[in-house]
Amino acid sequence: MGFAAAKWRRPDSIHTLEEWGLGGRAFGNWVTFFLLSGDVYTAYTFVAVPTLVYGMGAAGFFPVPFLVIVYPMLFVVLARFWSVCHVHGFVTPAEFVRARFGSRGIGTAVAVLGIVATMPYIALQLIGMEAVFEVMGLPKGWPLTLAFAVLALYTFNSGLRGPALVSIVKDALILWAVLAVLMIVAMTPGQWDTIFRIAENRYATTPRTDDGLLLPAQSQLNYVTLALGSAVALFLYPHTLTGVLASRNRSTLRRNLAVLPIYTLTLGVLMLVGFAALYSEVQPVGGNANTVVPQWFNENAPAWSAGLAFAAIGVGAMVPAAIMSIAAANLFTRDIYRVYLRPQASAREETYVSKSVSLTVKFGALLILLLLNTQFAIDLQLIGGVVIMQTLPAVALGLYTNWFHRWALGLGMGAGLVLGVFMLWQVPKLGGADGREVVREHFGGSAWPLNNLGFDTDATIYVGIVALLANLIVAAAATPVLRALDIPDGRDETREHDYVADEGDPTVRRMTEIIDGDPVPEQQPASFFTPVGPRAGAGTVEDDPSRRAYRRL
């Protein structure tokens, strides 16, 4: 399906970032739903989070509240992002920042941070696939490499259309996995009541103080700040914004953001597998905790059903990994290659550069997983969340105001990164039978102990929230100082109307008629556009001579 997607709604030419990287910006309601769900709900979510529930109980449920928090935020913010990007033809958030604040440096910083934060996230998608192979008894190495080679080739060939089409299969498999969980538990004596009681007794007998069916007091602050910080980070990741830009119009985007919370129910059910694994006394294969979920399916489901669940995890890894690699490649091409190396690059050259970089990013992530300890790769992803949160003032707040001085944004970003990395360096990795033994002294996670400030407490706080607050304070304090010193500010290339423009507006250049069929007939209402001039390829960039022109009826 990934390879066949290259011929799905095929334009005259796929050799533009509009087509290869954004699918022509013309996905409708159903495709957008599957694409966004495949983008947000990853294999890591369906494997690592239930594993955290298996080990710690209630503390592992933070994705449920953070997804409840994030959708209203996305509903409000992302429609403005869609509009301004379609008016100006932006492909990446860094392009928007560069135009909004008139600063090439800040745009480049956003691009670099996006790539750095995405790399370990791609690596983590492989953890789910690796866990499945381990449960199946396959060796580590060549099966994962072969699977990712297929992913890399069909993404190179089909662009965003590949994961968009495969995400439909992914959602069907995930739905089956959820139904399988419910049916297996329904056949368990006592059903959920028994499972919860067994889990409660298990946590009560461990020497750890941070596990249980309810959150202990020491974990509550970290739980709240981690949920809030994860919600903020989610819509700043480049792959999320890439999926948003592929939607046809604002209504399509908002309609899907209103419906996607239903998907959180499936996440909640799969997270309960952590408790079911305690009831079934599942033991991780080879000491790899990430194998708990596939091993539970392997022990409790018929072989054919377990195979479908394994496929759900595997395909659930490939879809977001493909979107992430495309997003990272677009950032490099539009915000580094074209800005610094080849300003006059053609649309075809841009596309080939992005294709090549997407391959590099994928296999770079594969090397991270194969060469480093899996647990350390998870820690890298937590660091990635702290990194991407530092782009919030420029990207998210920039959609509403250009008040911040461009140099103040840079100072704030730098302050947040320095503080965040320093706090992460202070976090020890705890383990052992009692959960208090120091396994590693530094970079052990994202929960910063408050006793570093001299407080007599076991409470922790999410590093990303503290670093973001430092970022905002520095940016807000430095802005009036820099303006008082008459340091030149950048010129805003956007207008207020750009943030509310929709399909049918004369300022919106990328129209769905490009790939959605024949020219609009004359009797259509005046809100539509009729193409004039020669028929061109879908979504070509403005400097391409074959770009189609539009006139108002």
Coordinates of C-alpha atoms in Angstrom, one line a residue:
M1 CA 0.0 0.0 0.0
G2 CA 2.9 2.3 0.7
F3 CA 4.3 1.9 -2.7
A4 CA 0.9 2.0 -4.4
A5 CA 0.2 5.4 -2.7
A6 CA 2.4 7.1 -5.2
K7 CA -0.4 6.5 -7.8
W8 CA -3.2 7.5 -5.5
R9 CA -4.7 10.8 -6.7
R10 CA -1.5 11.2 -8.7
P11 CA -0.8 14.7 -9.8
D12 CA 1.0 15.6 -13.0
S13 CA 4.2 15.9 -11.0
I14 CA 5.1 14.8 -7.5
H15 CA 8.4 16.5 -7.6
T16 CA 7.5 19.4 -5.3
L17 CA 7.4 19.7 -1.5
E18 CA 3.7 20.6 -1.9
E19 CA 3.0 17.2 -3.3
W20 CA 5.7 14.9 -1.9
G21 CA 5.9 16.5 1.6
L22 CA 2.2 17.6 2.1
G23 CA 0.2 15.4 -0.2
G24 CA -1.0 18.4 -2.3
R25 CA -2.5 20.0 0.9
A26 CA -5.8 18.5 -0.1
F27 CA -6.7 15.6 2.2
G28 CA -10.3 15.5 3.1
N29 CA -12.1 14.4 6.3
W30 CA -11.5 10.7 6.3
V31 CA -7.8 10.8 5.2
T32 CA -7.1 13.7 7.6
F33 CA -8.6 11.7 10.5
F34 CA -6.5 8.6 9.8
L35 CA -3.4 10.7 9.1
L36 CA -3.6 12.7 12.3
S37 CA -4.5 9.7 14.4
G38 CA -1.5 7.8 13.0
D39 CA 0.6 10.8 13.7
V40 CA -0.4 11.4 17.3
Y41 CA -1.0 7.8 18.5
T42 CA 2.2 6.0 17.9
A43 CA 3.6 2.6 18.6
Y44 CA 5.5 4.1 21.6
T45 CA 2.2 5.2 23.0
F46 CA 0.7 1.7 22.7
V47 CA 3.8 -0.1 24.0
A48 CA 5.9 2.0 26.4
V49 CA 2.9 3.7 28.2
P50 CA 1.2 0.4 29.1
T51 CA 4.6 -0.8 30.2
L52 CA 4.8 2.2 32.5
V53 CA 1.4 1.3 33.9
Y54 CA 2.6 -2.3 34.4
G55 CA 5.6 -1.0 36.5
M56 CA 4.1 2.0 38.3
G57 CA 0.4 2.0 38.0
A58 CA -1.5 5.3 38.0
A59 CA 1.6 7.4 37.2
G60 CA 1.6 5.8 33.7
F61 CA -1.9 7.3 32.8
F62 CA -0.6 10.8 32.1
P63 CA -1.3 10.6 28.3
V64 CA -5.0 10.4 28.9
P65 CA -5.3 13.8 30.7
F66 CA -2.7 15.4 28.4
L67 CA -4.7 14.3 25.3
V68 CA -7.9 15.7 26.9
I69 CA -6.0 19.0 27.4
V70 CA -4.3 19.2 24.0
Y71 CA -7.3 18.9 21.6
P72 CA -9.0 22.2 22.7
M73 CA -5.6 23.8 22.3
L74 CA -5.1 22.4 18.9
F75 CA -8.6 23.3 17.8
V76 CA -7.9 27.0 18.5
V77 CA -4.3 27.3 17.5
L78 CA -3.8 25.1 14.5
A79 CA -6.6 26.7 12.4
R80 CA -4.6 29.9 12.4
F81 CA -1.4 28.0 11.6
W82 CA -3.2 26.3 8.6
S83 CA -4.4 29.7 7.3
V84 CA -1.1 31.6 7.4
C85 CA 0.8 28.7 5.9
H86 CA -1.6 28.3 3.0
V87 CA -1.6 32.0 2.2
H88 CA 2.2 32.2 2.1
G89 CA 3.0 28.7 1.0
F90 CA 4.9 27.8 4.1
V91 CA 5.8 24.1 4.4
T92 CA 7.4 24.2 7.9
P93 CA 6.9 26.1 11.1
A94 CA 10.4 27.6 10.8
E95 CA 9.3 29.3 7.6
F96 CA 6.4 30.9 9.4
V97 CA 8.7 32.1 12.2
R98 CA 11.2 33.6 9.8
A99 CA 8.4 35.6 8.1
R100 CA 6.6 36.6 11.3
F101 CA 9.6 38.0 13.1
G102 CA 11.8 38.9 10.1
S103 CA 14.7 36.8 11.4
R104 CA 16.5 34.1 9.5
G105 CA 18.4 33.1 12.6
I106 CA 15.3 32.4 14.7
G107 CA 13.8 30.5 11.9
T108 CA 17.0 28.4 11.6
A109 CA 17.0 27.8 15.4
V110 CA 13.4 26.5 15.2
A111 CA 14.3 24.2 12.3
V112 CA 17.4 22.8 14.1
L113 CA 15.5 22.2 17.4
G114 CA 12.7 20.5 15.4
I115 CA 15.1 18.1 13.8
V116 CA 17.0 17.4 17.0
A117 CA 13.7 16.7 18.9
T118 CA 12.4 14.5 16.1
M119 CA 15.3 12.1 15.7
P120 CA 15.0 10.2 19.1
Y121 CA 11.2 10.2 18.6
I122 CA 11.7 8.3 15.4
A123 CA 14.0 5.9 17.2
L124 CA 11.3 5.3 19.8
Q125 CA 8.9 4.2 17.1
L126 CA 11.2 1.3 16.4
I127 CA 11.1 0.1 20.1
G128 CA 7.6 -1.2 19.5
M129 CA 8.6 -3.1 16.4
E130 CA 11.7 -4.4 18.1
A131 CA 9.7 -5.7 21.0
V132 CA 7.4 -7.6 18.7
F133 CA 10.3 -9.2 16.9
E134 CA 11.8 -10.1 20.3
V135 CA 8.6 -11.8 21.4
M136 CA 8.5 -13.7 18.1
G137 CA 12.0 -15.0 18.8
L138 CA 13.7 -13.1 15.9
P139 CA 17.2 -11.8 16.4
K140 CA 17.9 -8.1 17.0
G141 CA 19.2 -6.3 13.9
W142 CA 18.3 -7.6 10.5
P143 CA 14.5 -7.9 10.8
L144 CA 14.2 -4.4 12.1
T145 CA 16.6 -3.1 9.4
L146 CA 14.6 -4.9 6.7
A147 CA 11.3 -3.5 8.0
F148 CA 12.7 0.0 8.1
A149 CA 14.3 -0.4 4.6
V150 CA 10.8 -1.0 3.3
L151 CA 9.5 2.0 5.2
A152 CA 12.3 4.2 3.8
L153 CA 11.8 3.1 0.2
Y154 CA 8.0 3.7 0.1
T155 CA 8.3 7.0 1.9
F156 CA 11.0 8.0 -0.7
N157 CA 8.7 7.0 -3.5
S158 CA 5.3 8.1 -2.2
G159 CA 5.9 11.0 0.2
L160 CA 3.1 11.8 2.7
R161 CA 0.6 9.9 0.6
G162 CA 2.3 6.6 1.7
P163 CA 1.7 7.0 5.5
A164 CA -1.7 8.6 4.9
L165 CA -2.9 5.4 3.1
V166 CA -1.2 3.0 5.4
S167 CA -2.6 4.8 8.4
I168 CA -6.1 3.4 7.4
V169 CA -4.8 -0.1 7.9
K170 CA -3.1 0.9 11.1
D171 CA -6.3 2.2 12.6
A172 CA -8.2 -0.9 11.7
L173 CA -5.6 -3.1 13.3
I174 CA -5.5 -0.9 16.5
L175 CA -9.3 -1.2 16.7
W176 CA -9.0 -5.0 16.5
A177 CA -6.4 -5.0 19.3
V178 CA -8.7 -2.9 21.5
L179 CA -11.6 -5.4 20.9
A180 CA -9.3 -8.3 21.6
V181 CA -8.3 -6.8 25.0
L182 CA -12.0 -6.3 25.9
M183 CA -12.9 -9.9 24.8
I184 CA -10.0 -11.5 26.6
V185 CA -10.8 -9.6 29.8
A186 CA -14.5 -10.5 29.5
M187 CA -13.5 -14.2 29.6
T188 CA -11.4 -13.6 32.7
P189 CA -13.1 -14.7 36.0
G190 CA -14.2 -11.6 37.8
Q191 CA -13.2 -9.5 34.8
W192 CA -11.8 -6.0 35.6
D193 CA -12.7 -6.1 39.3
T194 CA -10.4 -9.1 39.8
I195 CA -7.6 -7.5 37.6
F196 CA -7.7 -4.2 39.6
R197 CA -7.6 -6.1 42.9
I198 CA -4.6 -8.2 41.9
A199 CA -2.8 -5.1 40.7
E200 CA -3.5 -3.2 43.9
N201 CA -2.2 -6.1 46.0
R202 CA 0.9 -6.3 43.8
Y203 CA 1.8 -2.6 44.2
A204 CA 1.1 -2.9 47.9
T205 CA 3.8 -5.6 48.3
T206 CA 6.6 -3.7 46.4
P207 CA 9.2 -1.6 48.3
R208 CA 8.6 1.3 45.9
T209 CA 6.7 4.3 47.2
D210 CA 5.8 5.8 43.8
D211 CA 3.6 3.0 42.5
G212 CA -0.1 2.1 43.1
L213 CA -3.6 2.3 41.6
L214 CA -3.8 5.9 42.9
L215 CA -1.1 8.6 42.6
P216 CA 1.1 8.9 45.7
A217 CA 1.5 12.5 46.9
Q218 CA 5.1 12.6 45.8
S219 CA 4.2 12.0 42.2
Q220 CA 1.2 14.4 41.8
L221 CA 3.2 17.5 40.9
N222 CA 5.2 15.7 38.3
Y223 CA 2.1 14.0 36.9
V224 CA 0.3 17.4 36.4
T225 CA 3.3 19.2 34.9
L226 CA 4.2 16.2 32.7
A227 CA 0.7 16.1 31.3
L228 CA 0.6 19.8 30.7
G229 CA 4.1 19.9 29.2
S230 CA 3.4 16.9 26.9
A231 CA 0.3 18.7 25.7
V232 CA 2.3 21.8 24.8
A233 CA 5.1 19.7 23.1
L234 CA 2.7 17.6 21.0
F235 CA 1.5 20.4 18.8
L236 CA 5.0 21.9 18.4
Y237 CA 6.5 18.7 17.0
P238 CA 7.1 19.2 13.2
H239 CA 5.3 15.9 12.3
T240 CA 2.1 17.1 13.9
L241 CA 2.2 20.4 12.0
T242 CA 3.0 18.5 8.8
G243 CA -0.2 16.4 9.2
V244 CA -2.2 19.6 9.8
L245 CA -0.9 21.4 6.7
A246 CA -2.0 18.4 4.5
S247 CA -5.7 19.0 5.3
R248 CA -8.0 20.5 2.7
N249 CA -9.4 23.5 4.7
R250 CA -10.0 24.9 8.2
S251 CA -13.3 23.0 8.5
T252 CA -11.7 19.7 7.7
L253 CA -9.0 20.3 10.3
R254 CA -11.3 21.5 13.1
R255 CA -13.8 18.7 12.4
N256 CA -11.1 16.1 12.9
L257 CA -9.7 17.8 16.0
A258 CA -13.2 17.6 17.5
V259 CA -13.6 13.9 16.7
L260 CA -10.1 12.7 17.5
P261 CA -10.6 12.6 21.4
I262 CA -12.7 9.5 20.7
Y263 CA -9.4 7.8 19.9
T264 CA -8.2 8.5 23.4
L265 CA -10.7 5.9 24.6
T266 CA -8.7 3.2 22.6
L267 CA -5.5 4.4 24.3
G268 CA -7.1 4.1 27.7
V269 CA -8.2 0.5 27.0
L270 CA -4.7 -0.5 25.8
M271 CA -3.1 1.2 28.8
L272 CA -5.1 -1.1 31.0
V273 CA -3.2 -4.0 29.5
G274 CA -0.5 -3.1 32.0
F275 CA -2.8 -4.2 34.8
A276 CA -4.0 -7.3 32.9
A277 CA -0.3 -8.3 32.5
L278 CA 0.1 -8.2 36.3
Y279 CA -2.9 -10.5 36.6
S280 CA -1.5 -12.9 34.0
E281 CA 2.0 -12.7 35.7
V282 CA 3.6 -11.8 32.4
Q283 CA 7.4 -11.6 32.5
P284 CA 9.3 -9.4 30.1
V285 CA 11.2 -11.3 27.5
G286 CA 14.9 -11.1 28.0
G287 CA 14.4 -8.4 30.7
N288 CA 13.1 -5.9 28.1
A289 CA 10.2 -4.2 29.8
N290 CA 8.9 -3.0 26.4
T291 CA 7.9 -6.6 25.5
V292 CA 5.2 -6.7 28.2
V293 CA 2.3 -5.8 25.9
P294 CA 3.1 -8.1 22.9
Q295 CA 4.0 -10.9 25.4
W296 CA 0.5 -10.5 27.0
F297 CA -1.1 -10.9 23.6
N298 CA 1.2 -13.8 22.9
E299 CA 0.2 -15.6 26.1
N300 CA -3.6 -14.8 26.2
A301 CA -4.8 -14.5 22.6
P302 CA -5.1 -17.1 19.8
A303 CA -2.1 -17.1 17.5
W304 CA -3.9 -15.4 14.7
S305 CA -5.3 -12.7 17.0
A306 CA -1.8 -12.1 18.6
G307 CA -0.5 -11.8 15.0
L308 CA -2.9 -9.0 14.3
A309 CA -2.0 -7.3 17.5
F310 CA 1.7 -7.6 16.5
A311 CA 0.9 -6.1 13.1
A312 CA -0.9 -3.2 14.8
I313 CA 2.2 -2.4 16.8
G314 CA 4.5 -2.7 13.8
V315 CA 2.3 -0.7 11.4
G316 CA 1.7 1.8 14.2
A317 CA 5.5 2.3 14.3
M318 CA 5.9 2.8 10.6
V319 CA 3.2 5.4 10.0
P320 CA 4.4 8.1 12.5
A321 CA 8.1 7.3 11.7
A322 CA 7.4 8.1 8.1
I323 CA 5.6 11.3 8.8
M324 CA 8.4 12.4 11.3
S325 CA 11.1 11.7 8.7
I326 CA 9.2 13.7 6.1
A327 CA 8.8 16.6 8.5
A328 CA 12.5 16.6 9.5
A329 CA 13.5 16.5 5.9
N330 CA 11.3 19.4 5.0
L331 CA 12.8 21.5 7.8
F332 CA 16.3 20.8 6.5
T333 CA 15.4 21.5 2.9
R334 CA 13.4 24.7 3.3
D335 CA 15.1 26.2 6.3
I336 CA 18.8 25.2 5.9
Y337 CA 19.5 24.0 2.4
R338 CA 17.5 26.7 0.6
V339 CA 18.3 29.5 3.0
Y340 CA 22.0 29.0 3.3
L341 CA 23.2 26.6 0.5
R342 CA 21.0 26.9 -2.5
P343 CA 18.6 29.9 -2.4
Q344 CA 17.8 29.4 -6.1
A345 CA 17.0 25.7 -5.8
S346 CA 14.1 24.5 -8.0
A347 CA 11.1 22.7 -6.8
R348 CA 12.4 19.4 -8.2
E349 CA 15.8 19.9 -6.5
E350 CA 14.1 20.7 -3.2
T351 CA 12.1 17.5 -3.4
Y352 CA 15.1 15.3 -4.2
V353 CA 17.0 16.8 -1.2
S354 CA 14.1 16.2 1.1
K355 CA 13.8 12.6 -0.1
S356 CA 17.5 12.0 0.5
V357 CA 17.4 13.6 3.9
S358 CA 14.4 11.5 4.9
L359 CA 16.4 8.4 4.2
T360 CA 19.3 9.7 6.3
V361 CA 17.0 10.6 9.2
K362 CA 15.4 7.2 9.3
F363 CA 18.6 5.2 9.3
G364 CA 20.2 7.7 11.8
A365 CA 17.3 6.8 14.1
L366 CA 17.8 3.1 13.5
L367 CA 21.5 3.5 14.5
I368 CA 20.4 5.3 17.7
L369 CA 18.3 2.3 18.6
L370 CA 20.8 -0.4 17.6
L371 CA 23.9 1.2 19.1
L372 CA 22.5 2.7 22.3
N373 CA 20.7 1.1 25.2
T374 CA 16.9 1.2 24.7
Q375 CA 16.3 2.8 28.0
F376 CA 18.8 5.6 27.1
A377 CA 16.9 6.1 23.9
I378 CA 13.7 6.7 25.9
D379 CA 15.6 9.3 28.0
L380 CA 16.7 10.9 24.7
Q381 CA 13.0 11.3 23.8
L382 CA 12.3 13.0 27.1
I383 CA 15.1 15.4 26.4
G384 CA 13.6 15.9 22.9
G385 CA 10.3 17.0 24.6
V386 CA 12.2 19.6 26.6
V387 CA 13.9 20.8 23.5
I388 CA 10.9 21.2 21.3
M389 CA 9.0 23.1 24.0
Q390 CA 11.4 26.0 23.7
T391 CA 9.9 26.9 20.3
L392 CA 6.6 27.7 21.8
P393 CA 7.1 31.5 22.1
A394 CA 8.1 31.8 18.5
V395 CA 5.7 29.3 16.9
A396 CA 2.5 29.2 19.1
L397 CA 2.5 32.6 20.6
G398 CA 3.8 34.0 17.2
L399 CA 0.4 33.0 15.7
Y400 CA -1.2 35.7 17.9
T401 CA 1.4 38.4 18.4
N402 CA 4.7 39.7 17.0
W403 CA 5.3 41.7 20.2
F404 CA 8.5 39.7 21.1
H405 CA 11.7 41.2 19.8
R406 CA 13.6 38.7 17.6
W407 CA 16.7 38.8 19.7
A408 CA 14.6 38.4 22.9
L409 CA 13.2 35.2 21.4
G410 CA 16.7 33.9 20.8
L411 CA 17.8 34.8 24.3
G412 CA 14.8 33.1 25.8
M413 CA 15.3 30.0 23.7
G414 CA 18.9 29.8 24.8
A415 CA 18.1 30.3 28.5
G416 CA 15.4 27.6 28.3
L417 CA 17.7 25.1 26.6
V418 CA 20.6 25.7 29.0
L419 CA 18.5 25.4 32.1
G420 CA 16.6 22.4 30.7
V421 CA 19.8 20.5 29.9
F422 CA 21.3 21.4 33.2
M423 CA 18.3 20.1 35.1
L424 CA 18.2 16.9 33.0
W425 CA 21.8 16.4 33.8
Q426 CA 20.9 16.5 37.6
V427 CA 18.2 13.8 37.2
P428 CA 19.5 10.4 38.4
K429 CA 18.2 7.1 37.0
L430 CA 16.7 5.1 39.8
G431 CA 16.0 1.3 39.8
G432 CA 16.7 -1.8 41.8
A433 CA 14.3 -3.7 44.0
D434 CA 13.2 -0.7 46.0
G435 CA 13.1 1.7 43.1
R436 CA 15.6 4.0 44.9
E437 CA 18.9 2.6 43.8
V438 CA 20.9 5.0 41.5
V439 CA 21.5 3.1 38.3
R440 CA 22.9 6.2 36.5
E441 CA 23.8 9.5 38.0
H442 CA 22.9 11.8 35.1
F443 CA 20.2 12.1 32.4
G444 CA 18.0 9.6 34.1
G445 CA 14.7 11.0 32.9
S446 CA 12.7 14.2 33.0
A447 CA 11.4 14.3 36.6
W448 CA 13.6 16.7 38.5
P449 CA 13.8 16.2 42.3
L450 CA 12.8 19.2 44.3
N451 CA 15.2 18.3 47.0
N452 CA 17.9 19.8 44.7
L453 CA 16.5 23.1 46.0
G454 CA 17.0 22.0 49.6
F455 CA 13.3 21.0 50.2
D456 CA 12.8 17.9 52.4
T457 CA 10.5 16.1 49.9
D458 CA 10.5 13.3 47.4
A459 CA 8.3 15.3 45.0
T460 CA 9.5 15.9 41.4
I461 CA 8.6 18.3 38.6
Y462 CA 8.8 18.0 34.8
V463 CA 11.9 19.7 33.5
G464 CA 10.2 21.0 30.4
I465 CA 7.7 23.2 32.3
V466 CA 10.5 24.9 34.3
A467 CA 12.7 25.4 31.2
L468 CA 9.7 26.9 29.3
L469 CA 8.9 29.3 32.1
A470 CA 12.5 30.5 32.1
N471 CA 12.3 30.9 28.3
L472 CA 9.1 33.1 28.6
I473 CA 10.4 35.2 31.4
V474 CA 13.7 36.0 29.6
A475 CA 11.9 36.7 26.3
A476 CA 9.3 39.0 27.9
A477 CA 11.9 40.8 30.0
A478 CA 14.4 41.3 27.2
T479 CA 11.9 42.6 24.6
P480 CA 11.3 46.1 26.1
V481 CA 15.0 46.4 27.0
L482 CA 16.1 45.7 23.4
R483 CA 13.5 48.1 22.0
A484 CA 14.6 50.8 24.5
L485 CA 18.1 50.4 23.2
D486 CA 16.8 50.9 19.6
I487 CA 18.1 47.5 18.5
P488 CA 16.5 46.9 15.0
D489 CA 13.6 44.5 15.0
G490 CA 12.5 42.3 12.1
R491 CA 9.8 43.1 9.6
D492 CA 6.6 41.1 9.9
E493 CA 5.7 39.8 6.4
T494 CA 2.2 38.5 7.5
R495 CA -1.1 40.4 7.9
E496 CA -3.9 39.8 10.4
H497 CA -6.2 38.5 7.6
D498 CA -3.7 35.8 6.8
Y499 CA -4.5 34.0 10.0
V500 CA -8.2 33.5 9.3
A501 CA -8.1 32.9 5.5
D502 CA -9.8 29.7 4.3
E503 CA -10.3 27.8 1.1
G504 CA -12.1 30.1 -1.3
D505 CA -10.2 33.2 -0.2
P506 CA -8.3 34.9 -3.0
T507 CA -5.1 35.0 -0.8
V508 CA -5.0 31.2 -0.4
R509 CA -2.8 29.8 -3.1
R510 CA -2.9 26.1 -2.6
M511 CA -6.4 25.0 -3.6
T512 CA -8.0 21.6 -3.5
E513 CA -9.1 22.0 -7.2
I514 CA -5.5 21.4 -8.1
I515 CA -5.9 17.6 -7.7
D516 CA -9.6 17.2 -6.9
G517 CA -10.9 17.2 -10.4
D518 CA -12.1 19.4 -13.2
P519 CA -12.1 23.2 -13.2
V520 CA -15.1 24.8 -11.3
P521 CA -18.1 25.3 -13.6
E522 CA -19.3 28.8 -14.2
Q523 CA -22.6 28.3 -12.3
Q524 CA -20.8 27.7 -9.1
P525 CA -21.1 30.4 -6.4
A526 CA -18.5 33.2 -6.3
S527 CA -16.7 31.7 -3.3
F528 CA -15.0 29.2 -5.7
F529 CA -12.1 29.8 -8.0
T530 CA -11.7 28.9 -11.7
P531 CA -8.3 28.0 -13.0
V532 CA -7.1 30.0 -15.9
G533 CA -4.1 29.3 -18.1
P534 CA -2.4 26.0 -18.8
R535 CA -3.1 23.0 -16.5
A536 CA -0.2 22.6 -14.1
G537 CA 1.1 20.1 -11.6
A538 CA -0.4 19.9 -8.2
G539 CA 0.7 22.3 -5.5
T540 CA 3.7 23.7 -7.4
V541 CA 5.6 26.3 -5.5
E542 CA 5.2 30.0 -6.4
D543 CA 8.5 30.3 -8.3
D544 CA 7.7 27.3 -10.6
P545 CA 6.7 28.6 -14.0
S546 CA 4.0 25.9 -14.3
R547 CA 2.1 27.1 -11.2
R548 CA -1.6 27.6 -12.0
A549 CA -3.3 31.1 -11.6
Y550 CA -6.7 31.6 -10.2
R551 CA -9.3 34.4 -10.7
R552 CA -12.5 35.2 -8.8
L553 CA -15.7 34.4 -10.6

